[in-house]
Tab-separated table of C-alpha atoms and ligand atoms in Angstrom:
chain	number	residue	atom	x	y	z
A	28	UNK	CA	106.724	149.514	163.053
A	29	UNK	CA	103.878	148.826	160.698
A	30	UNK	CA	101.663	151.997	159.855
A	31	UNK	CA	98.299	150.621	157.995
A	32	UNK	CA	95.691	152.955	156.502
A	33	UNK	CA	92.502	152.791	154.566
A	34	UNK	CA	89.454	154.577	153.398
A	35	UNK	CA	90.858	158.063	152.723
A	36	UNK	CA	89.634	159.120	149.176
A	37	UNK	CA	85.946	159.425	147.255
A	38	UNK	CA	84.886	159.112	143.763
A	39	UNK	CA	85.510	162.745	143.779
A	40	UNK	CA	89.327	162.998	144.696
A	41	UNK	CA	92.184	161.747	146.436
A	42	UNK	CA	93.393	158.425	147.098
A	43	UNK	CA	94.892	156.297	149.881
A	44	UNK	CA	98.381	155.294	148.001
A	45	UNK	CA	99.190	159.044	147.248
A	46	UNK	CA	98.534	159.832	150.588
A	47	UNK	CA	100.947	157.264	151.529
A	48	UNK	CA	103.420	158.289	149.457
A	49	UNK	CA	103.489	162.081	150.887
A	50	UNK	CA	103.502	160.210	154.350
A	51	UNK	CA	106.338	158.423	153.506
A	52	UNK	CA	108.485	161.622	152.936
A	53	UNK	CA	107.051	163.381	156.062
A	54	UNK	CA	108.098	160.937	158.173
A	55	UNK	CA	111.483	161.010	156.180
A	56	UNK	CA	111.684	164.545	157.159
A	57	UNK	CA	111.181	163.594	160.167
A	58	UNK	CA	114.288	161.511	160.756
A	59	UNK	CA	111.830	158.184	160.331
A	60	UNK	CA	113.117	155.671	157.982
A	61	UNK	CA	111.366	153.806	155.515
A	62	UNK	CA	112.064	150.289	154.666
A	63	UNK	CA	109.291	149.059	152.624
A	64	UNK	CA	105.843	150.364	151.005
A	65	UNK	CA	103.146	147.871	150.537
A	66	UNK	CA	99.965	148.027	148.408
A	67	UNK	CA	97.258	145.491	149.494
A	68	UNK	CA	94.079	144.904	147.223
A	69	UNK	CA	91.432	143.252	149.497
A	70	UNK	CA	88.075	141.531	148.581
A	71	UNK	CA	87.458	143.717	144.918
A	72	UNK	CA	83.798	142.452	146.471
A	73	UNK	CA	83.912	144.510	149.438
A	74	UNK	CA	80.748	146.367	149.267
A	75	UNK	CA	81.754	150.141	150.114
A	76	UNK	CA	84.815	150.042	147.971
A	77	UNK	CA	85.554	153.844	145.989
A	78	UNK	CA	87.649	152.129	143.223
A	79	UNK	CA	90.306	149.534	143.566
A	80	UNK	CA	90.041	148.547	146.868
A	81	UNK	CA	93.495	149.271	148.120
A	82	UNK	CA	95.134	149.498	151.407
A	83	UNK	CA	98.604	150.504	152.402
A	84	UNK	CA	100.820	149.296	154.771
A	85	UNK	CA	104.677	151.308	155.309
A	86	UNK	CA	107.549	149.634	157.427
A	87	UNK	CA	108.957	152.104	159.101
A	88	UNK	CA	111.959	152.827	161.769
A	89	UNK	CA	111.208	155.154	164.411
A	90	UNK	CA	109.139	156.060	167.396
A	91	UNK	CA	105.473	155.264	166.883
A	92	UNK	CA	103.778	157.952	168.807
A	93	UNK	CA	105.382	160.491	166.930
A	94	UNK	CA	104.668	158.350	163.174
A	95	UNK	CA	101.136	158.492	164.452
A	96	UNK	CA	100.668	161.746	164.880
A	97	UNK	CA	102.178	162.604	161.707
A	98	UNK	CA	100.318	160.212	160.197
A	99	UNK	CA	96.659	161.099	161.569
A	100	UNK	CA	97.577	165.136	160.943
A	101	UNK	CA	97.776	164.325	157.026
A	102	UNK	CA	94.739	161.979	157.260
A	103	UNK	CA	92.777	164.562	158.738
A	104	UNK	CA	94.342	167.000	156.238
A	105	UNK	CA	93.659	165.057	152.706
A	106	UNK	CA	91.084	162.691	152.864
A	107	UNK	CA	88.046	163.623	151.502
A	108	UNK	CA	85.704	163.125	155.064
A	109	UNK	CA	83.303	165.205	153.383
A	110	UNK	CA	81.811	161.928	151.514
A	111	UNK	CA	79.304	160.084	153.628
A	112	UNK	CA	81.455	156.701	152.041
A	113	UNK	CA	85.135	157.502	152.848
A	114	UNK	CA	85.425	156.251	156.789
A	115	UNK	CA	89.504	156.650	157.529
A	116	UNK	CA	91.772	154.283	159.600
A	117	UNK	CA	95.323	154.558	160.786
A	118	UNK	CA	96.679	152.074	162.605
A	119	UNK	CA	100.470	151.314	163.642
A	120	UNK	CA	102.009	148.125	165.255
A	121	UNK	CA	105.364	147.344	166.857
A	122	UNK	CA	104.719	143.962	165.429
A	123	UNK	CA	102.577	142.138	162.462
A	124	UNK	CA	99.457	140.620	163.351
A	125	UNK	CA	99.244	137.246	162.564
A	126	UNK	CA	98.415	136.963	158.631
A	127	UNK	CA	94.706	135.145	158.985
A	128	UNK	CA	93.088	138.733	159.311
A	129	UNK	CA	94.556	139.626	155.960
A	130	UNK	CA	93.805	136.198	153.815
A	131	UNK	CA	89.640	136.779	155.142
A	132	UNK	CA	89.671	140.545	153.877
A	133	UNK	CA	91.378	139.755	150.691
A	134	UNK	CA	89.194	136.333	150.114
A	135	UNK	CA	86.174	137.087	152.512
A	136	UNK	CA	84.674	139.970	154.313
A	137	UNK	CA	85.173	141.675	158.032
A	138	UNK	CA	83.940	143.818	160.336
A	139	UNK	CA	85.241	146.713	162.298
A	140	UNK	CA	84.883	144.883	165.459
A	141	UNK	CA	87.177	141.846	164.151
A	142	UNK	CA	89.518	144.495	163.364
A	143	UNK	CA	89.677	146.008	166.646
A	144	UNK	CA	90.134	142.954	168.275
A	145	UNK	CA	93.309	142.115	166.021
A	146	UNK	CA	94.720	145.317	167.056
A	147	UNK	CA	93.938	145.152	170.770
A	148	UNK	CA	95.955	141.735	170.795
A	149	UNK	CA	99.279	143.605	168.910
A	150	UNK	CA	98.711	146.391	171.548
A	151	UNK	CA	98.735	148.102	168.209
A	152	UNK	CA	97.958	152.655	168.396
A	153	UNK	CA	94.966	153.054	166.005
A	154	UNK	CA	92.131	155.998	165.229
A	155	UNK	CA	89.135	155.335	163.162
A	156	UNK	CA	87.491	158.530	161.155
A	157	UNK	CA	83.315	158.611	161.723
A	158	UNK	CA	82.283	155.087	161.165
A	159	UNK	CA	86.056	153.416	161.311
A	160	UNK	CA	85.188	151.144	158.672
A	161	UNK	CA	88.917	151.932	156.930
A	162	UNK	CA	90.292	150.041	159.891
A	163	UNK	CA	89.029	146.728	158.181
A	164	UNK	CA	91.713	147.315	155.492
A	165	UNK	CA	94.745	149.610	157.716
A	166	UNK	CA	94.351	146.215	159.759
A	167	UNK	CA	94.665	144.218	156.757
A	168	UNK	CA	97.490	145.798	155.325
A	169	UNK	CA	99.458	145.325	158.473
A	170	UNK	CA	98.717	141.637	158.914
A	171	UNK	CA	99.599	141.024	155.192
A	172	UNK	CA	101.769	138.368	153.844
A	173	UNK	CA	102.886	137.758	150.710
A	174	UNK	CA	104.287	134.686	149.335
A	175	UNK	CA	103.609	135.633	145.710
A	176	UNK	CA	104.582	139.666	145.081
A	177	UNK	CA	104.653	142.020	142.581
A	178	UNK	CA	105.574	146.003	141.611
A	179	UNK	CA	104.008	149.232	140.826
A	180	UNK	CA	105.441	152.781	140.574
A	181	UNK	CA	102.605	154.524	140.936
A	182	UNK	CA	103.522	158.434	139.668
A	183	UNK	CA	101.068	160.940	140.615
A	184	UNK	CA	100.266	164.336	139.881
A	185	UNK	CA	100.806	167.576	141.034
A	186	UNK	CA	98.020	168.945	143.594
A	187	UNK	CA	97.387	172.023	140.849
A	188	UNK	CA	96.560	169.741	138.079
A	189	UNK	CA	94.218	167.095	140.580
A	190	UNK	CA	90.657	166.911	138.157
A	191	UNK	CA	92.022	168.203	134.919
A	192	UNK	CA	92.790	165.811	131.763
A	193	UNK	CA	96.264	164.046	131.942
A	194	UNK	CA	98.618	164.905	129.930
A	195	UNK	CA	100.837	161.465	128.910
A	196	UNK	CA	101.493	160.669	125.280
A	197	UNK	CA	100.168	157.397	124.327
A	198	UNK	CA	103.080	156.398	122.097
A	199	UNK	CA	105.284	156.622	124.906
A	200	UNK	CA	103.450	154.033	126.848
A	201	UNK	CA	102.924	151.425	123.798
A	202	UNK	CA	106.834	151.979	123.809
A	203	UNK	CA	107.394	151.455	127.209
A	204	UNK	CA	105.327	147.915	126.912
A	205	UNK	CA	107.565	146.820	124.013
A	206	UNK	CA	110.481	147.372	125.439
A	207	UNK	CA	110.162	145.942	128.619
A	208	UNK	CA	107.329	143.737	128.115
A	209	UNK	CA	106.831	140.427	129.814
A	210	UNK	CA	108.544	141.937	133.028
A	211	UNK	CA	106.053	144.720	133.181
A	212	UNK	CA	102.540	144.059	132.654
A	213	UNK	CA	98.695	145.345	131.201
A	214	UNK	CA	100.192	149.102	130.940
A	215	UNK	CA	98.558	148.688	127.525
A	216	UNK	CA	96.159	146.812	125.837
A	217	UNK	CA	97.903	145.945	122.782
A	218	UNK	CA	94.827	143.964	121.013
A	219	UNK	CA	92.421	146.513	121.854
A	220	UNK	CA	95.056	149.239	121.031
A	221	UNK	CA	93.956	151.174	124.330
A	222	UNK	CA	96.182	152.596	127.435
A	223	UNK	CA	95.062	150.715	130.505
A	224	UNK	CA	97.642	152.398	132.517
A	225	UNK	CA	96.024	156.053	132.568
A	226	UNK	CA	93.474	156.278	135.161
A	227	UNK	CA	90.388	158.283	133.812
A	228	UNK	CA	89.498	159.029	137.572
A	229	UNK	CA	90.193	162.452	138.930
A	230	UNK	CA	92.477	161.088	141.309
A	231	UNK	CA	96.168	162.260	142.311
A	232	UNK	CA	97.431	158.988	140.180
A	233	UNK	CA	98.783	160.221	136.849
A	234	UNK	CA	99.924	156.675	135.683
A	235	UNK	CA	101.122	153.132	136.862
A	236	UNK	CA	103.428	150.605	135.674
A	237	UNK	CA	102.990	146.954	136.943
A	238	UNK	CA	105.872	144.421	136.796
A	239	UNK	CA	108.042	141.731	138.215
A	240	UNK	CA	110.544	144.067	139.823
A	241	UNK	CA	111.456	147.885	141.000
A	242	UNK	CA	113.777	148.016	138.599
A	243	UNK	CA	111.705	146.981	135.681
A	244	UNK	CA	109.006	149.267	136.416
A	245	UNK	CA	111.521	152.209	136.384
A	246	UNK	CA	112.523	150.908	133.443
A	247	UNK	CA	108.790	150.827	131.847
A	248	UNK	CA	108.600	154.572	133.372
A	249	UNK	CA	111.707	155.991	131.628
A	250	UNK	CA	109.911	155.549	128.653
A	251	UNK	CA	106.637	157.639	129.391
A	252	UNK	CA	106.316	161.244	127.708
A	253	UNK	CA	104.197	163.058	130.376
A	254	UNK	CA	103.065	166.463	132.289
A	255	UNK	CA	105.820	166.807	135.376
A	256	UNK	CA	105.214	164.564	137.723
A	257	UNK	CA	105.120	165.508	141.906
A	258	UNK	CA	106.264	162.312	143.118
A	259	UNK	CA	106.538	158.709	142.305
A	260	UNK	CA	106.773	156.075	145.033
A	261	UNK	CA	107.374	151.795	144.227
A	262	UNK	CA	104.907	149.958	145.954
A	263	UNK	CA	105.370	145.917	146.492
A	264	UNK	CA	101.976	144.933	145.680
A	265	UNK	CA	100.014	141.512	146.129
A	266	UNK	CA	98.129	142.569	142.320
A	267	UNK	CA	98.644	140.110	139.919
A	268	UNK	CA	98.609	137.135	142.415
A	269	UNK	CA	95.266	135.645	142.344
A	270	UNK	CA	95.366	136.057	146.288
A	271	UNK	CA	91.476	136.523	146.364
A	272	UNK	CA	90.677	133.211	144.593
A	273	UNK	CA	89.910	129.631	146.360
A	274	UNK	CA	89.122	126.154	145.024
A	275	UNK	CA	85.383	125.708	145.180
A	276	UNK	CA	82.587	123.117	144.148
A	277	UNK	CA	79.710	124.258	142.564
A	278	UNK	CA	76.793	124.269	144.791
A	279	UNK	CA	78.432	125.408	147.723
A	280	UNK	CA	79.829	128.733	146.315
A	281	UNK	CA	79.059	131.929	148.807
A	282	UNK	CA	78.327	135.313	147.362
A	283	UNK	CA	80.904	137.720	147.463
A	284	UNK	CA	84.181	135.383	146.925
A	285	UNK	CA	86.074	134.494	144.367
A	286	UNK	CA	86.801	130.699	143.059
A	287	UNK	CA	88.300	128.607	140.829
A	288	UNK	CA	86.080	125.535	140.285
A	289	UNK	CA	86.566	122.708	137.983
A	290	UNK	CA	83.274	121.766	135.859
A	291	UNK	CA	82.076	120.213	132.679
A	292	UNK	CA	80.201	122.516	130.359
A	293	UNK	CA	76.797	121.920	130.357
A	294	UNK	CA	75.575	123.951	127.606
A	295	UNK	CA	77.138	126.159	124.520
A	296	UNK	CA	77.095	129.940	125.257
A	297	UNK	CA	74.145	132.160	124.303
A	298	UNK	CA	74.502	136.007	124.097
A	299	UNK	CA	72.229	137.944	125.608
A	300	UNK	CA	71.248	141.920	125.954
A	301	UNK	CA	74.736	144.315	125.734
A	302	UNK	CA	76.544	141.798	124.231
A	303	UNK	CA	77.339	139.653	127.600
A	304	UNK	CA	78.376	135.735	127.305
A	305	UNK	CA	76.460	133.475	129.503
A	306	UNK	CA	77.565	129.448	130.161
A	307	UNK	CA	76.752	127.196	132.105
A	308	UNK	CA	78.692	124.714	133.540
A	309	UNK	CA	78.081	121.361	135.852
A	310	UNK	CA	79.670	119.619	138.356
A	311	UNK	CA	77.208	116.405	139.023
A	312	UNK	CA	73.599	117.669	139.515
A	313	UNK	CA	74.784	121.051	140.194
A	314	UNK	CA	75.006	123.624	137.715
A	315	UNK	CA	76.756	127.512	137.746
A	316	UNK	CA	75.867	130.062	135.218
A	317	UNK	CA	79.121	131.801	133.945
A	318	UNK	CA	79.389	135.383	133.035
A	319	UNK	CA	82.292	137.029	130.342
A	320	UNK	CA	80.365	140.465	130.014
A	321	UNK	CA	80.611	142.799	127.377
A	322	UNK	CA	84.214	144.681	128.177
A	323	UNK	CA	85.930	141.005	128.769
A	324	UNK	CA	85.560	141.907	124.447
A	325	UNK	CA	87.805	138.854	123.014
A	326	UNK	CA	87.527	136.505	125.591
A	327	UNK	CA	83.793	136.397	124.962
A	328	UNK	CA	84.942	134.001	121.565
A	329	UNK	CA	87.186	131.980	123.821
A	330	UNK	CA	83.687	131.120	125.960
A	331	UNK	CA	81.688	130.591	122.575
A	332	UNK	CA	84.112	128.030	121.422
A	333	UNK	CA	83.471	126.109	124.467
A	334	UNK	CA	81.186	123.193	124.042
A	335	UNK	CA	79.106	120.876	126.127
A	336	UNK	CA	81.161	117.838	128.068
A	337	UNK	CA	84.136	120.329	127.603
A	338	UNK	CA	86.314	119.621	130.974
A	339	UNK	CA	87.175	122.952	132.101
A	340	UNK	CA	88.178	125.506	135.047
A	341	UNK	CA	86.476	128.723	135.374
A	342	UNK	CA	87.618	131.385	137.684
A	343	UNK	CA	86.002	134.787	138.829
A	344	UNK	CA	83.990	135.541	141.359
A	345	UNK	CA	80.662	134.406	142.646
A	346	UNK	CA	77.821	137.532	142.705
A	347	UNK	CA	74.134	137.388	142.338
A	348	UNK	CA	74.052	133.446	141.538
A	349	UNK	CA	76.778	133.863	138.330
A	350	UNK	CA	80.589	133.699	138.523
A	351	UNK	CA	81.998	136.790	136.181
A	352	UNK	CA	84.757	135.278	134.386
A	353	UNK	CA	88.475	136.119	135.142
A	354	UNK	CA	89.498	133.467	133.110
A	355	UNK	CA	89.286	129.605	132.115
A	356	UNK	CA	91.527	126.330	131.499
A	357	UNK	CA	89.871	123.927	128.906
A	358	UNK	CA	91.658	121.065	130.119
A	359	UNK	CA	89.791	117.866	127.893
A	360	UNK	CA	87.927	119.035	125.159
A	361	UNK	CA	85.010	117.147	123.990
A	362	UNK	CA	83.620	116.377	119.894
A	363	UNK	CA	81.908	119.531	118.959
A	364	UNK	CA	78.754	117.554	118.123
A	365	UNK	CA	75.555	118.863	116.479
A	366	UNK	CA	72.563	117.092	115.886
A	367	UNK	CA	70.495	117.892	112.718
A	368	UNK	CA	67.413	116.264	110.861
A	369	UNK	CA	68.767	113.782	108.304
A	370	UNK	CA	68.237	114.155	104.668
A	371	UNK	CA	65.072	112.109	103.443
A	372	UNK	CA	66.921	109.124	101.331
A	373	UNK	CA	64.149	109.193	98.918
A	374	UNK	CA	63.313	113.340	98.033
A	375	UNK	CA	66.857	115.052	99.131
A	376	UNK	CA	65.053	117.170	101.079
A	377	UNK	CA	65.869	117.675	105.046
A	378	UNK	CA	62.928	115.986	107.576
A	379	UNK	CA	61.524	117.455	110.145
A	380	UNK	CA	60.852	116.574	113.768
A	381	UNK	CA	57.893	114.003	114.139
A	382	UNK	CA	57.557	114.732	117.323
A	383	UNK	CA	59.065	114.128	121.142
A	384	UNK	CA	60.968	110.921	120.665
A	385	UNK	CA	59.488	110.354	117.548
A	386	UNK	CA	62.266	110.405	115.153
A	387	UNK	CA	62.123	112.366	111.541
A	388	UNK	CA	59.374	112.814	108.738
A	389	UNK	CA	59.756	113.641	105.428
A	390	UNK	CA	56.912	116.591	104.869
A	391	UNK	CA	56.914	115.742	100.774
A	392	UNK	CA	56.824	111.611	100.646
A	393	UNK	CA	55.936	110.825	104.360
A	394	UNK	CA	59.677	108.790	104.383
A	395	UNK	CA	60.376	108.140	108.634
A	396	UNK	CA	63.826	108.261	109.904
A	397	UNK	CA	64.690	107.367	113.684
A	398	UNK	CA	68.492	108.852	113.870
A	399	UNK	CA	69.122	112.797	112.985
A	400	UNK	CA	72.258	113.337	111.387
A	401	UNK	CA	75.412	113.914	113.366
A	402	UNK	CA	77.789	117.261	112.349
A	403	UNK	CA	81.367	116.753	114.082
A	404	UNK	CA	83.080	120.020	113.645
A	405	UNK	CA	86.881	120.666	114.478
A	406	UNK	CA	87.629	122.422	117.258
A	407	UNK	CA	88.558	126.139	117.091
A	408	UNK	CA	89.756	125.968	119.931
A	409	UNK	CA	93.050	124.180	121.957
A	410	UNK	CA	93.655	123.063	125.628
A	411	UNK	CA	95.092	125.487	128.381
A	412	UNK	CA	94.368	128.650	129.932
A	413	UNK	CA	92.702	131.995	128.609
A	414	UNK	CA	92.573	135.516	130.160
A	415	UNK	CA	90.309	138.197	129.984
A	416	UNK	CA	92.497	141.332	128.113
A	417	UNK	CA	93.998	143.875	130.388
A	418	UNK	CA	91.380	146.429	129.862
A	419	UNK	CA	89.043	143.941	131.874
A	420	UNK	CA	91.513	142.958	133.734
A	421	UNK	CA	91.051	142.938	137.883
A	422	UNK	CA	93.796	144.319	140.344
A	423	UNK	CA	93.851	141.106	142.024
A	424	UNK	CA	94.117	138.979	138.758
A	425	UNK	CA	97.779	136.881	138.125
A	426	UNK	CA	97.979	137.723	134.197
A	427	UNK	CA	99.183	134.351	132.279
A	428	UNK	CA	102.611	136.045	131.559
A	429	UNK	CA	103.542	135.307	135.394
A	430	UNK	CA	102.616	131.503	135.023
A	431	UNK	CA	99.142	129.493	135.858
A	432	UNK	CA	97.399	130.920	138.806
A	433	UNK	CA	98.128	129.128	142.163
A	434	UNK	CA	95.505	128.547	145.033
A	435	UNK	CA	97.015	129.218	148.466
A	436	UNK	CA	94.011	129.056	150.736
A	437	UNK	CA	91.170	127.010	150.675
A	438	UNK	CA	89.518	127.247	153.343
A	439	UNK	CA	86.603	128.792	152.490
A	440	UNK	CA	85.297	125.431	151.456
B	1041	LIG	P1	91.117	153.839	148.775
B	1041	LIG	O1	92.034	154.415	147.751
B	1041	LIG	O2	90.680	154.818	149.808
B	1041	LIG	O3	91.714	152.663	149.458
B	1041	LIG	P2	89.293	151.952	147.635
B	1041	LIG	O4	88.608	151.748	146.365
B	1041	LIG	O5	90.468	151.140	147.830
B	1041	LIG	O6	89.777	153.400	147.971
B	1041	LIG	P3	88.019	152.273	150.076
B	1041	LIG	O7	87.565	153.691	149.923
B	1041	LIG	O8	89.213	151.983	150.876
B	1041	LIG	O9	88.174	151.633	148.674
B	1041	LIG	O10	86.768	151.468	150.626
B	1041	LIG	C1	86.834	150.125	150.976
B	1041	LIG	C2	86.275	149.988	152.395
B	1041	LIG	O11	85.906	148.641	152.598
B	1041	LIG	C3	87.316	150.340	153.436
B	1041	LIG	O12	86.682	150.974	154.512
B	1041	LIG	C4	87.848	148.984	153.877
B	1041	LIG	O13	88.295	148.989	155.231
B	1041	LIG	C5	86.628	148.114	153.693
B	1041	LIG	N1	86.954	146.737	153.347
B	1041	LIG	C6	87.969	146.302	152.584
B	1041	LIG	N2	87.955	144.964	152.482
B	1041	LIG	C7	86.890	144.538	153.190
B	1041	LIG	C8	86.360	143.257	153.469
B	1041	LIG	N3	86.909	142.148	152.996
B	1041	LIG	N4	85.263	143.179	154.264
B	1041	LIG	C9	84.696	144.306	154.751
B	1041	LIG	N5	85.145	145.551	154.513
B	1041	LIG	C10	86.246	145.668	153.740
């Protein structure tokens, strides 16, 4: 059976993977095997998200009527249904849904009622807390496929220490990067020199490796120097998969989603208030305003080296009329060209605009010139593919140490 569940923590506490991990040893106790725990991050657009947007989904050997019961007991005895926001749902299937249900939460949005109906056809047991809106994702996680996959052990605290600072010594995490760095992933930010794998939150989660395989993230977790941890559970994960992105074509992008599009810059980047990148990019008539704000931090120089006729790719998703930048392929890249009044032949001295159209004056002898002067500068920067840093980084987001992102589904266009 499939047990999917959703919507169980706050910005105050708790959180829906550690409650799936103390599941999973319940049911254990309970003479109900465990084969596999999944970790599903759905739209990171979904508007009543706490955090990360997760969802988990445990394959499980057993009866189901007793695995529900144990499962809705701890539900109603950890999630935080005190906030208006966290809406539980549990739901458990003989049998997976078919996988379309899972591809529109991760790259779209649902509603409770298209969730219901998904479970109705599996004949699947399910309970929804006050508004059931966590059966959007339970339903998700159970329908979920994934062709791409990747690791996290997630260790989390003990219930006496939930709120208080975390105790994990940083060295121990910049050494458990080096050593088993590129099969784990983004527990540090090495260029920024800042730990990416402590949450700040006061959540159960008291750290989290990412990487290619359970045995790599143990690895990567042998290393850490911490406060005792209460349990640790390996979750196969659909993070670092670009699973949420789809080709699209500017013009016809819908809020909410996330894309890949293929453009030609249209202007250089200005920065504006807080330090945020804009750019703007064409395809045709059409043009898309790019963001790389203020904690994207290096990647903003990546999008001021870009210049105008630049072939490129951006990636991120599309919210209030400007795609936030995940990352970008320069695949041509144009002369970096600037245009400058030319020097008058006769003084030495630079001209000045005449006018629309009107070529160049010299403002000391009255000299005309018709062409400005041409600057080609070299490029500083080189074809290929460039990543925000993992401080910025999104759940969802395939870091460029596990290869060029892939589109799987386009059908949003
Ligand atoms: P948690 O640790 O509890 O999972 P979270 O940050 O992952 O926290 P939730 O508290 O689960 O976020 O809130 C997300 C809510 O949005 C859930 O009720 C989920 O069912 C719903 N949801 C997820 N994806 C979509 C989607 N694509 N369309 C509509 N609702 C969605």
């Amino acid at each position: 059976m499939l047990i999917g569940i959703d919507d169980t923590d706050s910005p105050a506490g708790m959180c829906t993977t550690y409650l799936g991990a103390v599941l999973v040893r319940k049911l254990r106790g309970a003479g109900i095997g465990v084969a596999e725990t999944r970790l599903v991050r759905l739209n990171p657009n979904a508007p009543h998200k706490t955090r990360g947007n997760a969802a988990v989904c445990i394959r499980a050997e057993g009866d189901p009527e007793t695995a529900f019961s144990i499962a809705g007991a701890l539900v109603d005895e950890l999630a935080d249904l005190s906030c208006e926001n966290t809406n539980p749902g549990l739901v458990i299937a003989e049998e997976a849904p078919p996988p379309d249900f899972y591809w529109q939460a991760v790259q779209d949005f649902c509603t409770v009622g298209e969730a219901r109906e998904i479970l109705d056809e599996v004949g699947a047991l399910s309970r929804g807390w006050k508004n059931c809106r966590g059966l959007i994702g339970a339903t998700a996680a159970i329908s979920s496929e994934l062709p791409d996959r990747t690791y996290e052990l997630l260790a989390y605290r003990s219930a006496d220490r939930f709120g208080t600072p975390r105790k994990v010594e940083r060295d121990s995490i910049f050494a458990a990067e080096a050593a088993t760095w590129p099969h784990t992933w983004d527990s540090v930010d090495s260029e920024n020199r800042v730990v990416v794998c402590v949450p700040h939150t006061p959540d159960p989660v008291l750290f989290g490796i990412r990487g290619e395989s359970p045995a790599w993230v143990e690895a990567a977790a042998g290393h850490i120097v911490a406060e005792e941890e209460a349990l640790a559970q390996v979750w196969v994960t659909n993070q670092g998969t670009d699973a949420h992105l789809v080709s699209g074509t500017i013009g016809t992008l819908l809020d909410g989603r996330s894309y890949c599009v293929e453009a030609t810059v249209a202007e250089r980047a200005t920065t504006g208030e807080g330090r945020h990148v804009e750019i703007k990019v064409r395809d045709g008539d059409e043009r898309l305003r790019c963001m790389a704000y203020e904690p994207t931090k290096g990647f903003r120089d990546v999008v001021r080296a870009l210049v105008p006729d630049d072939q490129v790719v951006v990636c991120g998703s599309y919210k209030n009329g400007s795609l936030n930048l995940e990352k970008v392929r320069l695949i041509d890249a144009a002369a970096d060209v600037r245009y400058r009044p030319p020097i008058c032949q006769t003084c030495g001295k630079r001209m000045t605009s005449a006018g629309r159209e009107k070529g160049y004056k010299c403002r000391r002898c009255g000299a005309r010139e018709a062409e400005p002067e041409c600057v080609v500068s070299p490029r500083s920067i080189s074809t290929g593919w460039y990543e925000v840093p993992p401080t910025a980084r999104r759940h969802l987001s395939k870091p460029l140490v596990r290869g060029e992102p892939g589109l799987r589904r386009n059908e949003f266009n």
